[in-house]
C-alpha cells in the first residue's frame, strides 16, 4: 500500500472489532506523540472485521438494532458499543474498513473536510472500477444508483485532541443479509449495496479495494498539502 512522508498505511488483515479499537487508541497515542518527534502526521489502518454490530451513544441508536440478542448470536454477530459518531452499523467479512488516524492540526484539515476527503477517496476508488458514486447532502457516506440510491460506504468518526478515530466501511462482498439485522446508519427505507451486487463476477478482492481506497486517500492528502503550501 501507499506510504508518504506524512501519513503511512498499515494493513491489519482480519481481526475483531474490539482488538482493532484498541489498536486505534494505541495509534492515536503514537500520532499525538509524533507532534514532538516530527514523526508521521497520521496512520491509516485497513482491516476486515469479524461480524459485529456497533451501536453509538446516540439516544435512538439502540432501537435501530432490529435483531434480538438470540438472533444476533444465531448469525454469529457480536454487538458492541462504540464512541464514534453516527448510528448503528454492521461490519463483517467481505467489508473493507479503513481507519484514518490523522492529526488534523498538523495536516491543516477541518473535520468537515476530513469527512469529504474520505467520501472522495471512495468515490474515486469505485469510479476506477466503473461505478459512479455520489454524496447525499443529508447523509454522510457514499451512494450509488438512483430511485432509490443505495449506500455502498458508511462513514463515522470521532476526534480527540484534534486526531481522528474510526472512519469508513466499504461493502465489497459482505453477507448482505446481515444488514437486515439493523436499520443501517438509522436510515429507514434506504437500501444498502455492495461492489459484488454492482459488478457481479467482476468485483475485485478486498486486498485490491484496500489498495485502491488507501492510495486515493493518500493522494488526496498529498493534493491538500500541495494546495496548502502552494508548491
mmCIF file with all atom_site columns, C-alpha atoms in Angstrom:
data_model
loop_
_atom_site.group_PDB
_atom_site.id
_atom_site.type_symbol
_atom_site.label_atom_id
_atom_site.label_alt_id
_atom_site.label_comp_id
_atom_site.label_asym_id
_atom_site.label_entity_id
_atom_site.label_seq_id
_atom_site.pdbx_PDB_ins_code
_atom_site.Cartn_x
_atom_site.Cartn_y
_atom_site.Cartn_z
_atom_site.occupancy
_atom_site.B_iso_or_equiv
_atom_site.pdbx_formal_charge
_atom_site.auth_seq_id
_atom_site.auth_comp_id
_atom_site.auth_asym_id
_atom_site.auth_atom_id
_atom_site.pdbx_PDB_model_num
ATOM 1   C CA . UNK A 1 1   ? 0.000   0.000   0.000   1.00 0.00 ? 1   UNK A CA 1
ATOM 2   C CA . UNK A 1 2   ? 0.930   3.648   -0.381  1.00 0.00 ? 2   UNK A CA 1
ATOM 3   C CA . UNK A 1 3   ? 3.251   5.467   2.003   1.00 0.00 ? 3   UNK A CA 1
ATOM 4   C CA . UNK A 1 4   ? 4.069   9.162   2.196   1.00 0.00 ? 4   UNK A CA 1
ATOM 5   C CA . UNK A 1 5   ? 6.374   11.162  4.421   1.00 0.00 ? 5   UNK A CA 1
ATOM 6   C CA . UNK A 1 6   ? 3.434   12.496  6.421   1.00 0.00 ? 6   UNK A CA 1
ATOM 7   C CA . UNK A 1 7   ? 0.977   9.596   6.547   1.00 0.00 ? 7   UNK A CA 1
ATOM 8   C CA . UNK A 1 8   ? 1.595   5.849   6.460   1.00 0.00 ? 8   UNK A CA 1
ATOM 9   C CA . UNK A 1 9   ? -0.692  2.871   5.842   1.00 0.00 ? 9   UNK A CA 1
ATOM 10  C CA . UNK A 1 10  ? -0.873  -0.348  7.847   1.00 0.00 ? 10  UNK A CA 1
ATOM 11  C CA . UNK A 1 11  ? -2.814  -3.425  6.766   1.00 0.00 ? 11  UNK A CA 1
ATOM 12  C CA . UNK A 1 12  ? -4.161  -5.226  9.843   1.00 0.00 ? 12  UNK A CA 1
ATOM 13  C CA . UNK A 1 13  ? -5.700  -8.154  7.972   1.00 0.00 ? 13  UNK A CA 1
ATOM 14  C CA . UNK A 1 14  ? -8.753  -9.604  9.704   1.00 0.00 ? 14  UNK A CA 1
ATOM 15  C CA . UNK A 1 15  ? -9.459  -9.082  13.390  1.00 0.00 ? 15  UNK A CA 1
ATOM 16  C CA . UNK A 1 16  ? -12.254 -8.484  15.854  1.00 0.00 ? 16  UNK A CA 1
ATOM 17  C CA . UNK A 1 17  ? -13.699 -5.014  16.321  1.00 0.00 ? 17  UNK A CA 1
ATOM 18  C CA . UNK A 1 18  ? -12.595 -4.641  19.941  1.00 0.00 ? 18  UNK A CA 1
ATOM 19  C CA . UNK A 1 19  ? -8.994  -5.592  19.180  1.00 0.00 ? 19  UNK A CA 1
ATOM 20  C CA . UNK A 1 20  ? -8.910  -3.117  16.300  1.00 0.00 ? 20  UNK A CA 1
ATOM 21  C CA . UNK A 1 21  ? -10.409 -0.467  18.577  1.00 0.00 ? 21  UNK A CA 1
ATOM 22  C CA . UNK A 1 22  ? -7.506  -0.951  20.996  1.00 0.00 ? 22  UNK A CA 1
ATOM 23  C CA . UNK A 1 23  ? -5.065  -0.597  18.107  1.00 0.00 ? 23  UNK A CA 1
ATOM 24  C CA . UNK A 1 24  ? -6.786  2.632   17.109  1.00 0.00 ? 24  UNK A CA 1
ATOM 25  C CA . UNK A 1 25  ? -6.194  4.025   20.588  1.00 0.00 ? 25  UNK A CA 1
ATOM 26  C CA . UNK A 1 26  ? -2.539  2.946   20.515  1.00 0.00 ? 26  UNK A CA 1
ATOM 27  C CA . UNK A 1 27  ? -2.092  4.505   17.085  1.00 0.00 ? 27  UNK A CA 1
ATOM 28  C CA . UNK A 1 28  ? -3.881  7.659   18.236  1.00 0.00 ? 28  UNK A CA 1
ATOM 29  C CA . UNK A 1 29  ? -1.315  8.000   21.031  1.00 0.00 ? 29  UNK A CA 1
ATOM 30  C CA . UNK A 1 30  ? 1.532   7.454   18.541  1.00 0.00 ? 30  UNK A CA 1
ATOM 31  C CA . UNK A 1 31  ? 0.243   10.184  16.249  1.00 0.00 ? 31  UNK A CA 1
ATOM 32  C CA . UNK A 1 32  ? -0.063  12.646  19.134  1.00 0.00 ? 32  UNK A CA 1
ATOM 33  C CA . UNK A 1 33  ? 3.465   11.778  20.312  1.00 0.00 ? 33  UNK A CA 1
ATOM 34  C CA . UNK A 1 34  ? 4.728   12.373  16.771  1.00 0.00 ? 34  UNK A CA 1
ATOM 35  C CA . UNK A 1 35  ? 3.932   16.070  17.189  1.00 0.00 ? 35  UNK A CA 1
ATOM 36  C CA . UNK A 1 36  ? 7.043   16.327  19.349  1.00 0.00 ? 36  UNK A CA 1
ATOM 37  C CA . UNK A 1 37  ? 9.257   13.978  17.349  1.00 0.00 ? 37  UNK A CA 1
ATOM 38  C CA . UNK A 1 38  ? 8.337   15.018  13.812  1.00 0.00 ? 38  UNK A CA 1
ATOM 39  C CA . UNK A 1 39  ? 7.037   11.527  13.066  1.00 0.00 ? 39  UNK A CA 1
ATOM 40  C CA . UNK A 1 40  ? 4.114   10.686  10.772  1.00 0.00 ? 40  UNK A CA 1
ATOM 41  C CA . UNK A 1 41  ? 1.160   13.074  10.901  1.00 0.00 ? 41  UNK A CA 1
ATOM 42  C CA . UNK A 1 42  ? -1.163  10.115  10.540  1.00 0.00 ? 42  UNK A CA 1
ATOM 43  C CA . UNK A 1 43  ? -1.551  6.377   10.196  1.00 0.00 ? 43  UNK A CA 1
ATOM 44  C CA . UNK A 1 44  ? -4.239  4.763   8.043   1.00 0.00 ? 44  UNK A CA 1
ATOM 45  C CA . UNK A 1 45  ? -5.360  1.341   9.270   1.00 0.00 ? 45  UNK A CA 1
ATOM 46  C CA . UNK A 1 46  ? -7.040  -1.068  6.835   1.00 0.00 ? 46  UNK A CA 1
ATOM 47  C CA . UNK A 1 47  ? -8.887  -4.038  8.334   1.00 0.00 ? 47  UNK A CA 1
ATOM 48  C CA . UNK A 1 48  ? -11.581 -6.650  7.790   1.00 0.00 ? 48  UNK A CA 1
ATOM 49  C CA . UNK A 1 49  ? -13.726 -7.342  10.856  1.00 0.00 ? 49  UNK A CA 1
ATOM 50  C CA . UNK A 1 50  ? -15.413 -10.410 12.235  1.00 0.00 ? 50  UNK A CA 1
ATOM 51  C CA . UNK A 1 51  ? -19.233 -9.989  12.163  1.00 0.00 ? 51  UNK A CA 1
ATOM 52  C CA . UNK A 1 52  ? -20.272 -7.210  14.532  1.00 0.00 ? 52  UNK A CA 1
ATOM 53  C CA . UNK A 1 53  ? -22.995 -4.627  15.043  1.00 0.00 ? 53  UNK A CA 1
ATOM 54  C CA . UNK A 1 54  ? -21.654 -1.385  16.511  1.00 0.00 ? 54  UNK A CA 1
ATOM 55  C CA . UNK A 1 55  ? -24.030 0.918   18.384  1.00 0.00 ? 55  UNK A CA 1
ATOM 56  C CA . UNK A 1 56  ? -23.221 4.561   19.157  1.00 0.00 ? 56  UNK A CA 1
ATOM 57  C CA . UNK A 1 57  ? -24.273 6.593   22.170  1.00 0.00 ? 57  UNK A CA 1
ATOM 58  C CA . UNK A 1 58  ? -26.941 8.394   20.136  1.00 0.00 ? 58  UNK A CA 1
ATOM 59  C CA . UNK A 1 59  ? -30.227 8.038   22.022  1.00 0.00 ? 59  UNK A CA 1
ATOM 60  C CA . UNK A 1 60  ? -32.124 6.255   19.256  1.00 0.00 ? 60  UNK A CA 1
ATOM 61  C CA . UNK A 1 61  ? -29.248 4.082   18.001  1.00 0.00 ? 61  UNK A CA 1
ATOM 62  C CA . UNK A 1 62  ? -30.031 1.062   20.192  1.00 0.00 ? 62  UNK A CA 1
ATOM 63  C CA . UNK A 1 63  ? -33.566 0.989   18.812  1.00 0.00 ? 63  UNK A CA 1
ATOM 64  C CA . UNK A 1 64  ? -32.135 0.540   15.325  1.00 0.00 ? 64  UNK A CA 1
ATOM 65  C CA . UNK A 1 65  ? -30.857 -2.929  16.197  1.00 0.00 ? 65  UNK A CA 1
ATOM 66  C CA . UNK A 1 66  ? -33.806 -4.958  14.949  1.00 0.00 ? 66  UNK A CA 1
ATOM 67  C CA . UNK A 1 67  ? -32.478 -8.404  15.820  1.00 0.00 ? 67  UNK A CA 1
ATOM 68  C CA . UNK A 1 68  ? -32.760 -9.860  19.296  1.00 0.00 ? 68  UNK A CA 1
ATOM 69  C CA . UNK A 1 69  ? -29.600 -10.969 21.135  1.00 0.00 ? 69  UNK A CA 1
ATOM 70  C CA . UNK A 1 70  ? -30.595 -14.541 20.317  1.00 0.00 ? 70  UNK A CA 1
ATOM 71  C CA . UNK A 1 71  ? -30.891 -13.812 16.588  1.00 0.00 ? 71  UNK A CA 1
ATOM 72  C CA . UNK A 1 72  ? -27.563 -11.997 16.548  1.00 0.00 ? 72  UNK A CA 1
ATOM 73  C CA . UNK A 1 73  ? -25.964 -14.998 18.228  1.00 0.00 ? 73  UNK A CA 1
ATOM 74  C CA . UNK A 1 74  ? -27.621 -17.335 15.721  1.00 0.00 ? 74  UNK A CA 1
ATOM 75  C CA . UNK A 1 75  ? -25.935 -15.388 12.917  1.00 0.00 ? 75  UNK A CA 1
ATOM 76  C CA . UNK A 1 76  ? -22.623 -15.238 14.774  1.00 0.00 ? 76  UNK A CA 1
ATOM 77  C CA . UNK A 1 77  ? -22.809 -11.440 15.030  1.00 0.00 ? 77  UNK A CA 1
ATOM 78  C CA . UNK A 1 78  ? -21.379 -9.684  18.079  1.00 0.00 ? 78  UNK A CA 1
ATOM 79  C CA . UNK A 1 79  ? -22.902 -6.461  19.438  1.00 0.00 ? 79  UNK A CA 1
ATOM 80  C CA . UNK A 1 80  ? -20.619 -3.762  20.852  1.00 0.00 ? 80  UNK A CA 1
ATOM 81  C CA . UNK A 1 81  ? -20.928 -0.155  21.966  1.00 0.00 ? 81  UNK A CA 1
ATOM 82  C CA . UNK A 1 82  ? -18.786 2.415   20.157  1.00 0.00 ? 82  UNK A CA 1
ATOM 83  C CA . UNK A 1 83  ? -17.804 6.034   20.723  1.00 0.00 ? 83  UNK A CA 1
ATOM 84  C CA . UNK A 1 84  ? -17.813 7.148   17.093  1.00 0.00 ? 84  UNK A CA 1
ATOM 85  C CA . UNK A 1 85  ? -20.365 9.481   15.591  1.00 0.00 ? 85  UNK A CA 1
ATOM 86  C CA . UNK A 1 86  ? -23.351 8.283   13.624  1.00 0.00 ? 86  UNK A CA 1
ATOM 87  C CA . UNK A 1 87  ? -25.765 5.486   14.431  1.00 0.00 ? 87  UNK A CA 1
ATOM 88  C CA . UNK A 1 88  ? -25.804 1.681   14.264  1.00 0.00 ? 88  UNK A CA 1
ATOM 89  C CA . UNK A 1 89  ? -23.539 -0.005  11.718  1.00 0.00 ? 89  UNK A CA 1
ATOM 90  C CA . UNK A 1 90  ? -22.682 -3.553  10.653  1.00 0.00 ? 90  UNK A CA 1
ATOM 91  C CA . UNK A 1 91  ? -19.120 -4.731  9.954   1.00 0.00 ? 91  UNK A CA 1
ATOM 92  C CA . UNK A 1 92  ? -18.133 -8.177  8.756   1.00 0.00 ? 92  UNK A CA 1
ATOM 93  C CA . UNK A 1 93  ? -16.125 -10.336 6.389   1.00 0.00 ? 93  UNK A CA 1
ATOM 94  C CA . UNK A 1 94  ? -16.070 -9.006  2.850   1.00 0.00 ? 94  UNK A CA 1
ATOM 95  C CA . UNK A 1 95  ? -16.267 -5.395  4.009   1.00 0.00 ? 95  UNK A CA 1
ATOM 96  C CA . UNK A 1 96  ? -13.252 -3.082  3.847   1.00 0.00 ? 96  UNK A CA 1
ATOM 97  C CA . UNK A 1 97  ? -12.895 -0.901  6.931   1.00 0.00 ? 97  UNK A CA 1
ATOM 98  C CA . UNK A 1 98  ? -10.403 1.977   6.847   1.00 0.00 ? 98  UNK A CA 1
ATOM 99  C CA . UNK A 1 99  ? -9.474  3.936   9.963   1.00 0.00 ? 99  UNK A CA 1
ATOM 100 C CA . UNK A 1 100 ? -7.509  7.109   9.130   1.00 0.00 ? 100 UNK A CA 1
ATOM 101 C CA . UNK A 1 101 ? -5.876  8.204   12.392  1.00 0.00 ? 101 UNK A CA 1
ATOM 102 C CA . UNK A 1 102 ? -4.931  11.714  11.254  1.00 0.00 ? 102 UNK A CA 1
ATOM 103 C CA . UNK A 1 103 ? -3.585  14.748  13.062  1.00 0.00 ? 103 UNK A CA 1
ATOM 104 C CA . UNK A 1 104 ? -5.950  17.373  11.684  1.00 0.00 ? 104 UNK A CA 1
ATOM 105 C CA . UNK A 1 105 ? -3.935  20.103  13.365  1.00 0.00 ? 105 UNK A CA 1
ATOM 106 C CA . UNK A 1 106 ? -0.670  19.195  11.636  1.00 0.00 ? 106 UNK A CA 1
ATOM 107 C CA . UNK A 1 107 ? -2.335  18.475  8.315   1.00 0.00 ? 107 UNK A CA 1
ATOM 108 C CA . UNK A 1 108 ? -4.371  21.672  8.406   1.00 0.00 ? 108 UNK A CA 1
ATOM 109 C CA . UNK A 1 109 ? -7.659  19.859  7.810   1.00 0.00 ? 109 UNK A CA 1
ATOM 110 C CA . UNK A 1 110 ? -11.022 20.639  9.367   1.00 0.00 ? 110 UNK A CA 1
ATOM 111 C CA . UNK A 1 111 ? -13.394 17.903  10.479  1.00 0.00 ? 111 UNK A CA 1
ATOM 112 C CA . UNK A 1 112 ? -15.927 18.584  7.711   1.00 0.00 ? 112 UNK A CA 1
ATOM 113 C CA . UNK A 1 113 ? -13.127 18.448  5.133   1.00 0.00 ? 113 UNK A CA 1
ATOM 114 C CA . UNK A 1 114 ? -11.904 15.150  6.602   1.00 0.00 ? 114 UNK A CA 1
ATOM 115 C CA . UNK A 1 115 ? -15.338 13.600  6.033   1.00 0.00 ? 115 UNK A CA 1
ATOM 116 C CA . UNK A 1 116 ? -15.434 14.885  2.459   1.00 0.00 ? 116 UNK A CA 1
ATOM 117 C CA . UNK A 1 117 ? -11.906 13.569  1.790   1.00 0.00 ? 117 UNK A CA 1
ATOM 118 C CA . UNK A 1 118 ? -12.948 10.062  2.863   1.00 0.00 ? 118 UNK A CA 1
ATOM 119 C CA . UNK A 1 119 ? -16.027 10.216  0.667   1.00 0.00 ? 119 UNK A CA 1
ATOM 120 C CA . UNK A 1 120 ? -13.966 11.443  -2.266  1.00 0.00 ? 120 UNK A CA 1
ATOM 121 C CA . UNK A 1 121 ? -11.370 8.675   -1.799  1.00 0.00 ? 121 UNK A CA 1
ATOM 122 C CA . UNK A 1 122 ? -14.135 6.064   -2.054  1.00 0.00 ? 122 UNK A CA 1
ATOM 123 C CA . UNK A 1 123 ? -15.846 7.815   -4.975  1.00 0.00 ? 123 UNK A CA 1
ATOM 124 C CA . UNK A 1 124 ? -12.557 7.852   -6.893  1.00 0.00 ? 124 UNK A CA 1
ATOM 125 C CA . UNK A 1 125 ? -11.708 4.262   -5.953  1.00 0.00 ? 125 UNK A CA 1
ATOM 126 C CA . UNK A 1 126 ? -15.028 2.788   -7.062  1.00 0.00 ? 126 UNK A CA 1
ATOM 127 C CA . UNK A 1 127 ? -15.011 5.112   -10.063 1.00 0.00 ? 127 UNK A CA 1
ATOM 128 C CA . UNK A 1 128 ? -11.857 3.362   -11.259 1.00 0.00 ? 128 UNK A CA 1
ATOM 129 C CA . UNK A 1 129 ? -13.951 0.173   -11.238 1.00 0.00 ? 129 UNK A CA 1
ATOM 130 C CA . UNK A 1 130 ? -16.669 1.749   -13.375 1.00 0.00 ? 130 UNK A CA 1
ATOM 131 C CA . UNK A 1 131 ? -19.101 2.570   -10.558 1.00 0.00 ? 131 UNK A CA 1
ATOM 132 C CA . UNK A 1 132 ? -20.448 6.105   -10.265 1.00 0.00 ? 132 UNK A CA 1
ATOM 133 C CA . UNK A 1 133 ? -20.654 7.045   -6.606  1.00 0.00 ? 133 UNK A CA 1
ATOM 134 C CA . UNK A 1 134 ? -22.123 10.206  -5.176  1.00 0.00 ? 134 UNK A CA 1
ATOM 135 C CA . UNK A 1 135 ? -22.742 12.069  -1.944  1.00 0.00 ? 135 UNK A CA 1
ATOM 136 C CA . UNK A 1 136 ? -26.019 12.814  -0.196  1.00 0.00 ? 136 UNK A CA 1
ATOM 137 C CA . UNK A 1 137 ? -26.137 16.228  1.448   1.00 0.00 ? 137 UNK A CA 1
ATOM 138 C CA . UNK A 1 138 ? -28.414 14.827  4.141   1.00 0.00 ? 138 UNK A CA 1
ATOM 139 C CA . UNK A 1 139 ? -26.436 11.663  4.954   1.00 0.00 ? 139 UNK A CA 1
ATOM 140 C CA . UNK A 1 140 ? -22.670 11.182  5.214   1.00 0.00 ? 140 UNK A CA 1
ATOM 141 C CA . UNK A 1 141 ? -21.286 8.320   3.128   1.00 0.00 ? 141 UNK A CA 1
ATOM 142 C CA . UNK A 1 142 ? -21.132 7.206   -0.488  1.00 0.00 ? 142 UNK A CA 1
ATOM 143 C CA . UNK A 1 143 ? -24.175 6.178   -2.508  1.00 0.00 ? 143 UNK A CA 1
ATOM 144 C CA . UNK A 1 144 ? -24.744 4.571   -5.903  1.00 0.00 ? 144 UNK A CA 1
ATOM 145 C CA . UNK A 1 145 ? -27.678 4.390   -8.297  1.00 0.00 ? 145 UNK A CA 1
ATOM 146 C CA . UNK A 1 146 ? -30.893 6.359   -8.041  1.00 0.00 ? 146 UNK A CA 1
ATOM 147 C CA . UNK A 1 147 ? -34.610 5.973   -7.309  1.00 0.00 ? 147 UNK A CA 1
ATOM 148 C CA . UNK A 1 148 ? -33.725 4.831   -4.751  1.00 0.00 ? 148 UNK A CA 1
ATOM 149 C CA . UNK A 1 149 ? -29.994 5.178   -4.334  1.00 0.00 ? 149 UNK A CA 1
ATOM 150 C CA . UNK A 1 150 ? -28.191 2.682   -2.105  1.00 0.00 ? 150 UNK A CA 1
ATOM 151 C CA . UNK A 1 151 ? -25.397 3.161   0.393   1.00 0.00 ? 151 UNK A CA 1
ATOM 152 C CA . UNK A 1 152 ? -22.175 1.402   -0.533  1.00 0.00 ? 152 UNK A CA 1
ATOM 153 C CA . UNK A 1 153 ? -19.939 3.057   2.050   1.00 0.00 ? 153 UNK A CA 1
ATOM 154 C CA . UNK A 1 154 ? -20.727 4.163   5.593   1.00 0.00 ? 154 UNK A CA 1
ATOM 155 C CA . UNK A 1 155 ? -18.666 6.782   7.427   1.00 0.00 ? 155 UNK A CA 1
ATOM 156 C CA . UNK A 1 156 ? -18.476 7.644   11.119  1.00 0.00 ? 156 UNK A CA 1
ATOM 157 C CA . UNK A 1 157 ? -15.718 9.403   13.050  1.00 0.00 ? 157 UNK A CA 1
ATOM 158 C CA . UNK A 1 158 ? -14.637 10.826  16.370  1.00 0.00 ? 158 UNK A CA 1
ATOM 159 C CA . UNK A 1 159 ? -11.995 13.470  17.021  1.00 0.00 ? 159 UNK A CA 1
ATOM 160 C CA . UNK A 1 160 ? -9.939  13.574  20.212  1.00 0.00 ? 160 UNK A CA 1
ATOM 161 C CA . UNK A 1 161 ? -7.199  16.180  20.704  1.00 0.00 ? 161 UNK A CA 1
ATOM 162 C CA . UNK A 1 162 ? -7.594  17.037  17.001  1.00 0.00 ? 162 UNK A CA 1
ATOM 163 C CA . UNK A 1 163 ? -6.637  13.481  15.960  1.00 0.00 ? 163 UNK A CA 1
ATOM 164 C CA . UNK A 1 164 ? -9.311  11.411  14.229  1.00 0.00 ? 164 UNK A CA 1
ATOM 165 C CA . UNK A 1 165 ? -10.591 7.944   15.093  1.00 0.00 ? 165 UNK A CA 1
ATOM 166 C CA . UNK A 1 166 ? -12.859 5.484   13.248  1.00 0.00 ? 166 UNK A CA 1
ATOM 167 C CA . UNK A 1 167 ? -13.502 6.024   9.550   1.00 0.00 ? 167 UNK A CA 1
ATOM 168 C CA . UNK A 1 168 ? -15.190 4.315   6.607   1.00 0.00 ? 168 UNK A CA 1
ATOM 169 C CA . UNK A 1 169 ? -16.645 0.913   5.728   1.00 0.00 ? 169 UNK A CA 1
ATOM 170 C CA . UNK A 1 170 ? -16.888 -0.033  2.045   1.00 0.00 ? 170 UNK A CA 1
ATOM 171 C CA . UNK A 1 171 ? -19.085 -3.000  1.185   1.00 0.00 ? 171 UNK A CA 1
ATOM 172 C CA . UNK A 1 172 ? -17.051 -5.179  -1.155  1.00 0.00 ? 172 UNK A CA 1
ATOM 173 C CA . UNK A 1 173 ? -18.671 -8.606  -0.802  1.00 0.00 ? 173 UNK A CA 1
ATOM 174 C CA . UNK A 1 174 ? -20.177 -8.868  2.692   1.00 0.00 ? 174 UNK A CA 1
ATOM 175 C CA . UNK A 1 175 ? -23.049 -11.069 3.851   1.00 0.00 ? 175 UNK A CA 1
ATOM 176 C CA . UNK A 1 176 ? -25.811 -8.717  2.759   1.00 0.00 ? 176 UNK A CA 1
ATOM 177 C CA . UNK A 1 177 ? -28.442 -10.489 4.875   1.00 0.00 ? 177 UNK A CA 1
ATOM 178 C CA . UNK A 1 178 ? -26.667 -9.250  7.991   1.00 0.00 ? 178 UNK A CA 1
ATOM 179 C CA . UNK A 1 179 ? -27.666 -5.669  7.194   1.00 0.00 ? 179 UNK A CA 1
ATOM 180 C CA . UNK A 1 180 ? -31.253 -6.784  7.752   1.00 0.00 ? 180 UNK A CA 1
ATOM 181 C CA . UNK A 1 181 ? -30.426 -7.251  11.433  1.00 0.00 ? 181 UNK A CA 1
ATOM 182 C CA . UNK A 1 182 ? -30.293 -3.463  11.853  1.00 0.00 ? 182 UNK A CA 1
ATOM 183 C CA . UNK A 1 183 ? -31.538 -0.203  10.379  1.00 0.00 ? 183 UNK A CA 1
ATOM 184 C CA . UNK A 1 184 ? -28.195 0.695   8.745   1.00 0.00 ? 184 UNK A CA 1
ATOM 185 C CA . UNK A 1 185 ? -26.990 4.107   9.968   1.00 0.00 ? 185 UNK A CA 1
ATOM 186 C CA . UNK A 1 186 ? -30.517 4.673   11.293  1.00 0.00 ? 186 UNK A CA 1
ATOM 187 C CA . UNK A 1 187 ? -31.787 5.436   7.775   1.00 0.00 ? 187 UNK A CA 1
ATOM 188 C CA . UNK A 1 188 ? -35.043 3.514   7.479   1.00 0.00 ? 188 UNK A CA 1
ATOM 189 C CA . UNK A 1 189 ? -36.155 2.563   3.988   1.00 0.00 ? 189 UNK A CA 1
ATOM 190 C CA . UNK A 1 190 ? -32.811 3.247   2.331   1.00 0.00 ? 190 UNK A CA 1
ATOM 191 C CA . UNK A 1 191 ? -31.116 0.180   0.812   1.00 0.00 ? 191 UNK A CA 1
ATOM 192 C CA . UNK A 1 192 ? -27.542 -0.985  1.169   1.00 0.00 ? 192 UNK A CA 1
ATOM 193 C CA . UNK A 1 193 ? -25.477 -2.394  -1.682  1.00 0.00 ? 193 UNK A CA 1
ATOM 194 C CA . UNK A 1 194 ? -22.013 -3.783  -2.378  1.00 0.00 ? 194 UNK A CA 1
ATOM 195 C CA . UNK A 1 195 ? -19.408 -3.933  -5.109  1.00 0.00 ? 195 UNK A CA 1
ATOM 196 C CA . UNK A 1 196 ? -20.419 -7.565  -5.644  1.00 0.00 ? 196 UNK A CA 1
ATOM 197 C CA . UNK A 1 197 ? -24.019 -6.578  -6.295  1.00 0.00 ? 197 UNK A CA 1
ATOM 198 C CA . UNK A 1 198 ? -22.935 -3.803  -8.628  1.00 0.00 ? 198 UNK A CA 1
ATOM 199 C CA . UNK A 1 199 ? -20.196 -5.636  -10.539 1.00 0.00 ? 199 UNK A CA 1
ATOM 200 C CA . UNK A 1 200 ? -21.218 -9.281  -10.106 1.00 0.00 ? 200 UNK A CA 1
ATOM 201 C CA . UNK A 1 201 ? -18.341 -11.572 -11.131 1.00 0.00 ? 201 UNK A CA 1
ATOM 202 C CA . UNK A 1 202 ? -16.103 -8.573  -11.876 1.00 0.00 ? 202 UNK A CA 1
ATOM 203 C CA . UNK A 1 203 ? -15.976 -7.489  -8.232  1.00 0.00 ? 203 UNK A CA 1
ATOM 204 C CA . UNK A 1 204 ? -12.360 -7.065  -7.028  1.00 0.00 ? 204 UNK A CA 1
ATOM 205 C CA . UNK A 1 205 ? -10.871 -8.676  -3.958  1.00 0.00 ? 205 UNK A CA 1
ATOM 206 C CA . UNK A 1 206 ? -10.756 -6.972  -0.586  1.00 0.00 ? 206 UNK A CA 1
ATOM 207 C CA . UNK A 1 207 ? -6.989  -6.503  -0.907  1.00 0.00 ? 207 UNK A CA 1
ATOM 208 C CA . UNK A 1 208 ? -7.396  -4.747  -4.246  1.00 0.00 ? 208 UNK A CA 1
ATOM 209 C CA . UNK A 1 209 ? -10.071 -2.473  -2.804  1.00 0.00 ? 209 UNK A CA 1
ATOM 210 C CA . UNK A 1 210 ? -7.916  -1.688  0.226   1.00 0.00 ? 210 UNK A CA 1
ATOM 211 C CA . UNK A 1 211 ? -5.117  -0.566  -2.050  1.00 0.00 ? 211 UNK A CA 1
ATOM 212 C CA . UNK A 1 212 ? -7.448  1.486   -4.239  1.00 0.00 ? 212 UNK A CA 1
ATOM 213 C CA . UNK A 1 213 ? -9.064  3.313   -1.332  1.00 0.00 ? 213 UNK A CA 1
ATOM 214 C CA . UNK A 1 214 ? -5.917  3.960   0.696   1.00 0.00 ? 214 UNK A CA 1
ATOM 215 C CA . UNK A 1 215 ? -3.990  5.066   -2.394  1.00 0.00 ? 215 UNK A CA 1
ATOM 216 C CA . UNK A 1 216 ? -6.733  7.554   -3.201  1.00 0.00 ? 216 UNK A CA 1
ATOM 217 C CA . UNK A 1 217 ? -6.847  8.817   0.380   1.00 0.00 ? 217 UNK A CA 1
ATOM 218 C CA . UNK A 1 218 ? -3.081  9.361   0.474   1.00 0.00 ? 218 UNK A CA 1
ATOM 219 C CA . UNK A 1 219 ? -3.228  11.088  -2.926  1.00 0.00 ? 219 UNK A CA 1
ATOM 220 C CA . UNK A 1 220 ? -5.952  13.424  -1.672  1.00 0.00 ? 220 UNK A CA 1
ATOM 221 C CA . UNK A 1 221 ? -3.936  14.265  1.435   1.00 0.00 ? 221 UNK A CA 1
ATOM 222 C CA . UNK A 1 222 ? -0.925  14.963  -0.776  1.00 0.00 ? 222 UNK A CA 1
ATOM 223 C CA . UNK A 1 223 ? -3.061  17.196  -3.001  1.00 0.00 ? 223 UNK A CA 1
ATOM 224 C CA . UNK A 1 224 ? -4.327  19.018  0.064   1.00 0.00 ? 224 UNK A CA 1
ATOM 225 C CA . UNK A 1 225 ? -0.766  19.520  1.343   1.00 0.00 ? 225 UNK A CA 1
ATOM 226 C CA . UNK A 1 226 ? 0.342   20.859  -2.041  1.00 0.00 ? 226 UNK A CA 1
ATOM 227 C CA . UNK A 1 227 ? -2.543  23.325  -2.131  1.00 0.00 ? 227 UNK A CA 1
ATOM 228 C CA . UNK A 1 228 ? -1.749  24.451  1.393   1.00 0.00 ? 228 UNK A CA 1
ATOM 229 C CA . UNK A 1 229 ? 1.953   25.114  0.701   1.00 0.00 ? 229 UNK A CA 1
ATOM 230 C CA . UNK A 1 230 ? 1.407   26.403  -2.819  1.00 0.00 ? 230 UNK A CA 1
ATOM 231 C CA . UNK A 1 231 ? 4.140   24.080  -4.106  1.00 0.00 ? 231 UNK A CA 1
#
